[in-house]
Tab-separated table of C-alpha atoms in Angstrom:
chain	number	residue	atom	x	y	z
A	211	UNK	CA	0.000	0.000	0.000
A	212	UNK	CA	0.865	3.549	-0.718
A	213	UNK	CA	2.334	5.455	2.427
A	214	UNK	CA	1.743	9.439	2.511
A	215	UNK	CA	3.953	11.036	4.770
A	216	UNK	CA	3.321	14.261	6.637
A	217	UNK	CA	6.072	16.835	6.208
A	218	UNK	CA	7.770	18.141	9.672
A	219	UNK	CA	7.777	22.267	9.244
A	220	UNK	CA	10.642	22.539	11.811
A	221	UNK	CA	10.583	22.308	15.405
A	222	UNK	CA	8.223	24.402	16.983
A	223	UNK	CA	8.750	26.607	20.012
A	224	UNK	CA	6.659	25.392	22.978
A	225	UNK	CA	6.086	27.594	25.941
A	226	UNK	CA	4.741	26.545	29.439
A	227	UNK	CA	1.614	26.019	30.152
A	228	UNK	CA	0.301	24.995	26.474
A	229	UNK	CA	-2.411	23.156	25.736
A	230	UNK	CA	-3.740	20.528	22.681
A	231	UNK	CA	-7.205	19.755	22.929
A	232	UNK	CA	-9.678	17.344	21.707
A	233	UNK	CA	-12.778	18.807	20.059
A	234	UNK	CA	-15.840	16.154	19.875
A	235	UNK	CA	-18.998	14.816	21.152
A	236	UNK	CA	-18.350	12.541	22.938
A	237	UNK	CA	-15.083	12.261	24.183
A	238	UNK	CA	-15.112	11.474	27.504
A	239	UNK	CA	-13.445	7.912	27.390
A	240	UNK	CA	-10.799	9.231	24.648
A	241	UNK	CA	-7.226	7.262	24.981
A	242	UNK	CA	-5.792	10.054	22.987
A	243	UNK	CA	-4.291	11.764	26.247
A	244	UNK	CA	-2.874	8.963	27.351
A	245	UNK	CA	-0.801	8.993	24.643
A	246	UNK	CA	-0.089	12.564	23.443
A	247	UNK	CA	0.304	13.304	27.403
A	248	UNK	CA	2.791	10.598	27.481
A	249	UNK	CA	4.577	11.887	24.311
A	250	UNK	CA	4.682	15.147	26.151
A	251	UNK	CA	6.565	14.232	29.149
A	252	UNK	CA	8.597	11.951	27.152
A	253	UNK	CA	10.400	15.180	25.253
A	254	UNK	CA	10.199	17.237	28.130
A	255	UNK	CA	7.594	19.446	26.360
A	256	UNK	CA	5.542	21.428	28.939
A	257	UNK	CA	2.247	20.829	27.323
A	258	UNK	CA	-0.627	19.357	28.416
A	259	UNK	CA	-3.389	17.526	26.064
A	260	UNK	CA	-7.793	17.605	27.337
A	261	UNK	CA	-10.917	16.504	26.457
A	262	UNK	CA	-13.360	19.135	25.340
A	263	UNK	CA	-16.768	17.897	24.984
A	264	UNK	CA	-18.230	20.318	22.078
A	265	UNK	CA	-21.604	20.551	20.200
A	266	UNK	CA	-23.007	21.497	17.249
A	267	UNK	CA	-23.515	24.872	18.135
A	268	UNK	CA	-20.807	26.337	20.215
A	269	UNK	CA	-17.689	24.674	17.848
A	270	UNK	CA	-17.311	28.119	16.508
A	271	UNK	CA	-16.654	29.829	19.750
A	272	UNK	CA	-14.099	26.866	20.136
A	273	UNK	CA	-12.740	27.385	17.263
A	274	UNK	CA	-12.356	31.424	17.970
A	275	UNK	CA	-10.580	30.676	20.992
A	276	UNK	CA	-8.086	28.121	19.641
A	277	UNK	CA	-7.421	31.230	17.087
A	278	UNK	CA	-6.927	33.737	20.375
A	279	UNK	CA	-5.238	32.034	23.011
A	280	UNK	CA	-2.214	31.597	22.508
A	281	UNK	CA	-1.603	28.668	25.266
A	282	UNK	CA	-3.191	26.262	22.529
A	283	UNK	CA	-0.985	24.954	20.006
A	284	UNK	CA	-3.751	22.779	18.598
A	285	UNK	CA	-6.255	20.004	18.496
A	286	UNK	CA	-7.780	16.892	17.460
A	287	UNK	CA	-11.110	16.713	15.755
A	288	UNK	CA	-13.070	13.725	16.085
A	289	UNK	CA	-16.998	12.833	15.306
A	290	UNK	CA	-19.248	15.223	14.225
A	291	UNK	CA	-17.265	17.583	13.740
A	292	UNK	CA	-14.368	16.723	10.627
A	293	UNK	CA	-16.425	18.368	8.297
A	294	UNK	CA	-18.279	21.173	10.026
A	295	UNK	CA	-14.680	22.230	11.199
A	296	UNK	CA	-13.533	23.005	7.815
A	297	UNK	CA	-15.104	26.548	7.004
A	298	UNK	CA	-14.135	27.524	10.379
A	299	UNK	CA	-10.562	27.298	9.138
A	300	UNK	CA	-7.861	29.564	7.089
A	301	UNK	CA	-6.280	26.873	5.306
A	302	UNK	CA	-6.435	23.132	4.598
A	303	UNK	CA	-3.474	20.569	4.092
A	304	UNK	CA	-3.724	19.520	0.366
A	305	UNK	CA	-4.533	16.033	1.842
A	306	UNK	CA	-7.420	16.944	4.422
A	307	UNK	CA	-8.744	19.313	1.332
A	308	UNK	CA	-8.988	15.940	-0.768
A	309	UNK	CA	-10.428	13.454	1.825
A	310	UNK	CA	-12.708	16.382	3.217
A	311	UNK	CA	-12.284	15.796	6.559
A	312	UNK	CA	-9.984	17.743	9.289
A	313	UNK	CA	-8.787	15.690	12.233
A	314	UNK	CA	-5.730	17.803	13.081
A	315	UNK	CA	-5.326	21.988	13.760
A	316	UNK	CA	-2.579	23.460	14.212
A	317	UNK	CA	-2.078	27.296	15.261
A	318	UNK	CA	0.164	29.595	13.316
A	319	UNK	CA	0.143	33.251	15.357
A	320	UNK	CA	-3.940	33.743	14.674
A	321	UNK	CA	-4.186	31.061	11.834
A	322	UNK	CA	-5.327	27.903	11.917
A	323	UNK	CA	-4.393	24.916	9.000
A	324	UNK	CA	-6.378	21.902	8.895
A	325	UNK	CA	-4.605	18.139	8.661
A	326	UNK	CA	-6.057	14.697	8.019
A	327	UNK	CA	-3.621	12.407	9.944
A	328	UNK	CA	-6.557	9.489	9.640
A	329	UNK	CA	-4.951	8.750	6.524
A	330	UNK	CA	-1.683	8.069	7.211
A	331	UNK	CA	-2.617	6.512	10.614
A	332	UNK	CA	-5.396	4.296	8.862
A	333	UNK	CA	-2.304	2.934	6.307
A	334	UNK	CA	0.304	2.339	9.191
A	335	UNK	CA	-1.982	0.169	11.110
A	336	UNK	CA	-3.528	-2.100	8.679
A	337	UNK	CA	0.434	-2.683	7.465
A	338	UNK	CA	0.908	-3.241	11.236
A	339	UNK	CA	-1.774	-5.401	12.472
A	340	UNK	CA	-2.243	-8.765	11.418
A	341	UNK	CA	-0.570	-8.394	8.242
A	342	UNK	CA	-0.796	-11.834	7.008
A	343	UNK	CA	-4.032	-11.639	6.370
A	344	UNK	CA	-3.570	-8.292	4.358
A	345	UNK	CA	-5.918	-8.497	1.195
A	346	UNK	CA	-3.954	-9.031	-1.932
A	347	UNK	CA	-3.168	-6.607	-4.498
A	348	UNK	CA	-4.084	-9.014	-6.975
A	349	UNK	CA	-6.692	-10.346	-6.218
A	350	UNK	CA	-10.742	-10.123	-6.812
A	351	UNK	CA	-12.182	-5.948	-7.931
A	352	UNK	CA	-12.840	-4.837	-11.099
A	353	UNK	CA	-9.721	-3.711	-12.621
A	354	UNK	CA	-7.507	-5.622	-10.608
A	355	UNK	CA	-6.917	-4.844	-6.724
A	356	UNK	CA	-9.227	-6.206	-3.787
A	357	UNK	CA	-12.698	-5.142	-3.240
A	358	UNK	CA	-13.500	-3.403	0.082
A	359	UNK	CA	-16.853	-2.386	2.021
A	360	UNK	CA	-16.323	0.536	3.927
A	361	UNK	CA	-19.567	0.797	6.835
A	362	UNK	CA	-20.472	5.023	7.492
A	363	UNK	CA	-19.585	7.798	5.256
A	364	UNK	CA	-18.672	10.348	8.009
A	365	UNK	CA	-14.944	11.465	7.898
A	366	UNK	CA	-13.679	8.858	9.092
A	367	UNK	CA	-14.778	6.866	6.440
A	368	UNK	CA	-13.808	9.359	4.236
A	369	UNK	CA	-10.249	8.792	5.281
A	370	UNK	CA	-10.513	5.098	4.466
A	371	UNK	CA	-11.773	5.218	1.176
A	372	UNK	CA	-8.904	8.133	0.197
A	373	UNK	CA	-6.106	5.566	1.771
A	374	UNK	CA	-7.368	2.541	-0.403
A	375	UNK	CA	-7.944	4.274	-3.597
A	376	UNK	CA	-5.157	3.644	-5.272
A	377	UNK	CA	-4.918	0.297	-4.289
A	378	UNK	CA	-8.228	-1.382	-4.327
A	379	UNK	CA	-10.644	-2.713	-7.488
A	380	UNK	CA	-13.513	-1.699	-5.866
A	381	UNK	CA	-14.794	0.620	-3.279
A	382	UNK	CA	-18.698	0.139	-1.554
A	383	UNK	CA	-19.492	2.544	0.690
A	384	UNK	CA	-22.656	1.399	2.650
A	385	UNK	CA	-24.504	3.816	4.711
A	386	UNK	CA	-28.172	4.783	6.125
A	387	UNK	CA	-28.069	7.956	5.142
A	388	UNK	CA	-27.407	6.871	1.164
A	389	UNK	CA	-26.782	10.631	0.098
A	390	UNK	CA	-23.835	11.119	2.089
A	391	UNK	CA	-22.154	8.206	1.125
A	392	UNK	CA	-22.946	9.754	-3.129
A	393	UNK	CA	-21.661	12.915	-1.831
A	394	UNK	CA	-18.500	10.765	-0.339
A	395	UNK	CA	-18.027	8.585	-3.523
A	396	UNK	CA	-18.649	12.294	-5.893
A	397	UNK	CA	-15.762	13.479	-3.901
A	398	UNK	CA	-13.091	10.877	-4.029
A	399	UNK	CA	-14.089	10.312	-7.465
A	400	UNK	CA	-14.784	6.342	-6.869
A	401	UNK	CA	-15.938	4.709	-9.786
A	402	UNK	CA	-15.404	1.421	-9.101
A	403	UNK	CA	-17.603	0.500	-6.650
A	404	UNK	CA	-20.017	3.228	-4.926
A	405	UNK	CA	-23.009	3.992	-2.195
A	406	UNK	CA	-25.114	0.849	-0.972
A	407	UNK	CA	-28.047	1.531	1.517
A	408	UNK	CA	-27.473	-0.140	4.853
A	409	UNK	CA	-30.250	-2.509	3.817
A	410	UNK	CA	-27.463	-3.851	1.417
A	411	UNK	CA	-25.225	-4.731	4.135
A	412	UNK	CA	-24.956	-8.605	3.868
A	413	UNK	CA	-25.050	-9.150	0.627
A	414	UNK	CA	-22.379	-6.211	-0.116
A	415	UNK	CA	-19.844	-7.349	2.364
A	416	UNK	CA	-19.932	-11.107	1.297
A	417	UNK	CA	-18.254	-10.011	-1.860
A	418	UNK	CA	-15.634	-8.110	-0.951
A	419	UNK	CA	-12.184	-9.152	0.565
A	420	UNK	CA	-11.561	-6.018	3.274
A	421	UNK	CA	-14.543	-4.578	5.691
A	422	UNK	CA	-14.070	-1.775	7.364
A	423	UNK	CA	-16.203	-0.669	10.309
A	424	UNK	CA	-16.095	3.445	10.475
A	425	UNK	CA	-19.370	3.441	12.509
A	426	UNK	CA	-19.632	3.516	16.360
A	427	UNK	CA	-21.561	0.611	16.319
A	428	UNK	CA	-20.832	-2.781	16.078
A	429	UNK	CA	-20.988	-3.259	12.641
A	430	UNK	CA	-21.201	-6.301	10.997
A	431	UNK	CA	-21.966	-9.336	12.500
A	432	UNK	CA	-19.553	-11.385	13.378
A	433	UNK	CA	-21.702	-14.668	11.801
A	434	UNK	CA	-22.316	-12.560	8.263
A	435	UNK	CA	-18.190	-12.675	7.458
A	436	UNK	CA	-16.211	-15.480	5.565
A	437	UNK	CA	-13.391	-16.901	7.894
A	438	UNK	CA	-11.051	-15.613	4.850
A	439	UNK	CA	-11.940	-12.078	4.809
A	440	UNK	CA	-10.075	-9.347	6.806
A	441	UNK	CA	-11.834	-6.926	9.167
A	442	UNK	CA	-10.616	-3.444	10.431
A	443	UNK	CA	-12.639	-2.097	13.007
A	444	UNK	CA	-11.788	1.605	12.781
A	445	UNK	CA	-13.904	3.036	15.674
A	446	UNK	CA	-13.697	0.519	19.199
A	447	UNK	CA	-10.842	0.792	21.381
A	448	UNK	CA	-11.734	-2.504	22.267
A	449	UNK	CA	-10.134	-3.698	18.870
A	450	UNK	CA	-6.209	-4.402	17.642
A	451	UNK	CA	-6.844	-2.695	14.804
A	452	UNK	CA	-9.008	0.658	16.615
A	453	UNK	CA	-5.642	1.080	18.909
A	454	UNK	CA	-3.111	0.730	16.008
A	455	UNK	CA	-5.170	3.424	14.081
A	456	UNK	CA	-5.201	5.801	17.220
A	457	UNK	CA	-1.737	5.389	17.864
A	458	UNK	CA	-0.502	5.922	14.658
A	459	UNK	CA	-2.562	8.730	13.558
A	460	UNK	CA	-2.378	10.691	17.084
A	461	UNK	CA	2.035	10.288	16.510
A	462	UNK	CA	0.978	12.002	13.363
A	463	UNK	CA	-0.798	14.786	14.765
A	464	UNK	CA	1.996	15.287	17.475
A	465	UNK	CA	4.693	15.805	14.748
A	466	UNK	CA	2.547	17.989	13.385
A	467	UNK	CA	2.082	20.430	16.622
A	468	UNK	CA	5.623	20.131	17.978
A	469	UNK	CA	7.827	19.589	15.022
A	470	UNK	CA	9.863	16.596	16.771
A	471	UNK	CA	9.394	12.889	15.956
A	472	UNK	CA	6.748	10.743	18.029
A	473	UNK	CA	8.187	9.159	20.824
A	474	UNK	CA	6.505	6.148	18.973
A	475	UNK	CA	7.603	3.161	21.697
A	476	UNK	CA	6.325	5.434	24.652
A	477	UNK	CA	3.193	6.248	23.394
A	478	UNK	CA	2.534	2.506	22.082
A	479	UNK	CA	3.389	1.270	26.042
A	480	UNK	CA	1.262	4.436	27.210
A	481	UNK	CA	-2.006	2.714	25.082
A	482	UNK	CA	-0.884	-0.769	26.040
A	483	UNK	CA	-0.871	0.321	30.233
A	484	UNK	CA	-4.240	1.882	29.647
A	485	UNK	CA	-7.384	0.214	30.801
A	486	UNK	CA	-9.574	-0.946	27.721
A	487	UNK	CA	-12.780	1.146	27.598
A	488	UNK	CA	-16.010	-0.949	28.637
C-alpha cells in the first residue's frame, strides 16, 4: 500500500503552560491523552493535552478561541465535527482538502491549518496489524486490486476510502443515510464501486475481501463474514486494529504540533498500560 507522509515544518517553540485539545462529542473515554500526554513528558515538552466535549452549536466559539489564546498549540477533531470544522478554518493541508475531513489543527500566530492524519494513521496500522491476512493486491475488484466495504460515510470513512484508492478494485461505501455516502463517492471520485443503503449490508460485504467498520456501532456481525476475509474495526478501542489506528494517527498529529518525531515506543506502552474502555 501507498504510504503518505506528513512533512515536519521545523521544530516548533513550545512555551509553558500549552495546551492541545480534543474537540468532539463525545469524548469522555478518549485514549488520545494517554498517549499525546505521554509523548509530552517523554520530550520534556511542557504541554498538556484535554478533552473538550463540544456541540453542534458552540464549535465556533471553540474554534475562535483556539485562534486567540495563545496557550493552545492545537487540536484533534473527532466525530461530528471533521467536516463542520472546515469553514471555520484559514487553510487546509492539500490532503485533508482531498479526503474532506480535518482531524488535526494546528495554530500559526492567529491562523489555523487543517490536517487529516486518519490517513496516514489508517495505512500504518492495517500494514501493522495482522498483516498476514492483508488483502492481496491481486486479487478479486474490477480492474484488478481487492474489493473493500467501507460501513459510514462520516470522515472517518472518508479517510478510508482516500487511503485505499489507489490500491483497491472496488470501493462500496454502505450507509443509512445513502446521500452522504454519493456525496462521499462524488468526492473521491470512486468509480469502481459506490453507495449501498445499509439494507445492502450482507449481501455487499460477502463479496468483498476487506470490511471496514467506520461506525460507532458494532458493525457487521460477526456470523455474516467469511473466515477468509479481513476486518478493520476503525472506531472501538476494544479492537487491535481501533488502537493501532489511534496510535498511529495521534504520533501524526503530534509531529505535526511540535515539530519533533513521536516518541513512537512510549506512546505505544502508554495505550498498552491503559485500561480498555467498557
Amino acid at each position: 500500500m501507498n504510504e503518505i507522509s506528513l512533512p515536519f515544518t521545523g521544530e516548533r517553540r513550545v512555551g509553558a503552560m500549552n495546551s492541545v485539545l480534543l474537540l468532539g462529542n463525545p469524548v469522555a473515554r478518549s485514549l488520545s491523552p494517554v498517549i499525546q500526554n505521554a509523548a509530552f513528558a517523554a520530550l520534556g515538552i511542557d504541554c498538556h493535552y484535554e478533552v473538550r466535549e463540544v456541540d453542534d452549536r458552540s464549535l465556533a466559539s471553540v474554534v475562535a478561541k483556539l485562534r486567540t489564546d495563545e496557550h493552545i498549540i492545537g487540536a484533534n477533531v473527532t466525530i461530528p465535527h471533521k467536516e463542520a470544522v472546515i469553514p471555520l478554518l484559514d487553510e487546509l493541508d492539500p490532503l485533508a482538502r482531498k479526503v474532506g475531513a480535518v482531524n488535526t489543527i494546528s495554530r500559526d500566530g492567529s491562523r489555523l491549518k487543517g490536517w487529516n492524519t486518519d490517513v496516514v494513521g489508517f495505512l500504518r496500522a492495517l500494514a501493522e496489524v495482522d498483516t498476514s491476512n492483508s488483502p492481496s493486491a491481486s486479487g478479486g475488484g474490477q480492474g484488478g486490486g481487492y474489493r473493500v466495504a467501507i460501513i459510514g460515510a462520516g470522515g472517518a470513512a472518508r479517510a478510508v476510502a482516500a487511503a485505499l484508492q489507489p490500491t483497491a478494485g472496488e470501493i462500496w461505501i454502505i450507509a443509512r443515510n445513502l446521500e452522504q455516502a454519493r456525496r462521499l463517492c462524488t468526492d473521491l471520485g470512486i468509480d469502481r464501486g459506490g453507495p449501498v443503503d445499509l439494507t445492502k449490508l450482507r449481501e455487499t460485504i460477502a463479496r468483498v475481501e476487506l470490511v471496514v467498520n467506520a461506525t460507532p456501532a458494532d458493525l457487521p456481525p460477526a456470523a455474516w463474514l467469511k473466515p477468509d476475509q479481513r476486518t478493520f474495526d476503525l472506531r472501538s478501542r476494544r479492537s487491535v486494529e481501533g488502537r493501532a489506528m489511534l496510535l498511529h494517527q495521534g504520533a501524526a498529529s503530534f509531529e505535526i504540533w511540535t515539530g519533533r518525531p513521536a516518541p513512537i515506543d512510549v506512546m505505544r506502552a502508554a495505550l498498552d498500560r491503559a485500561p480498555v474502555p467498557a
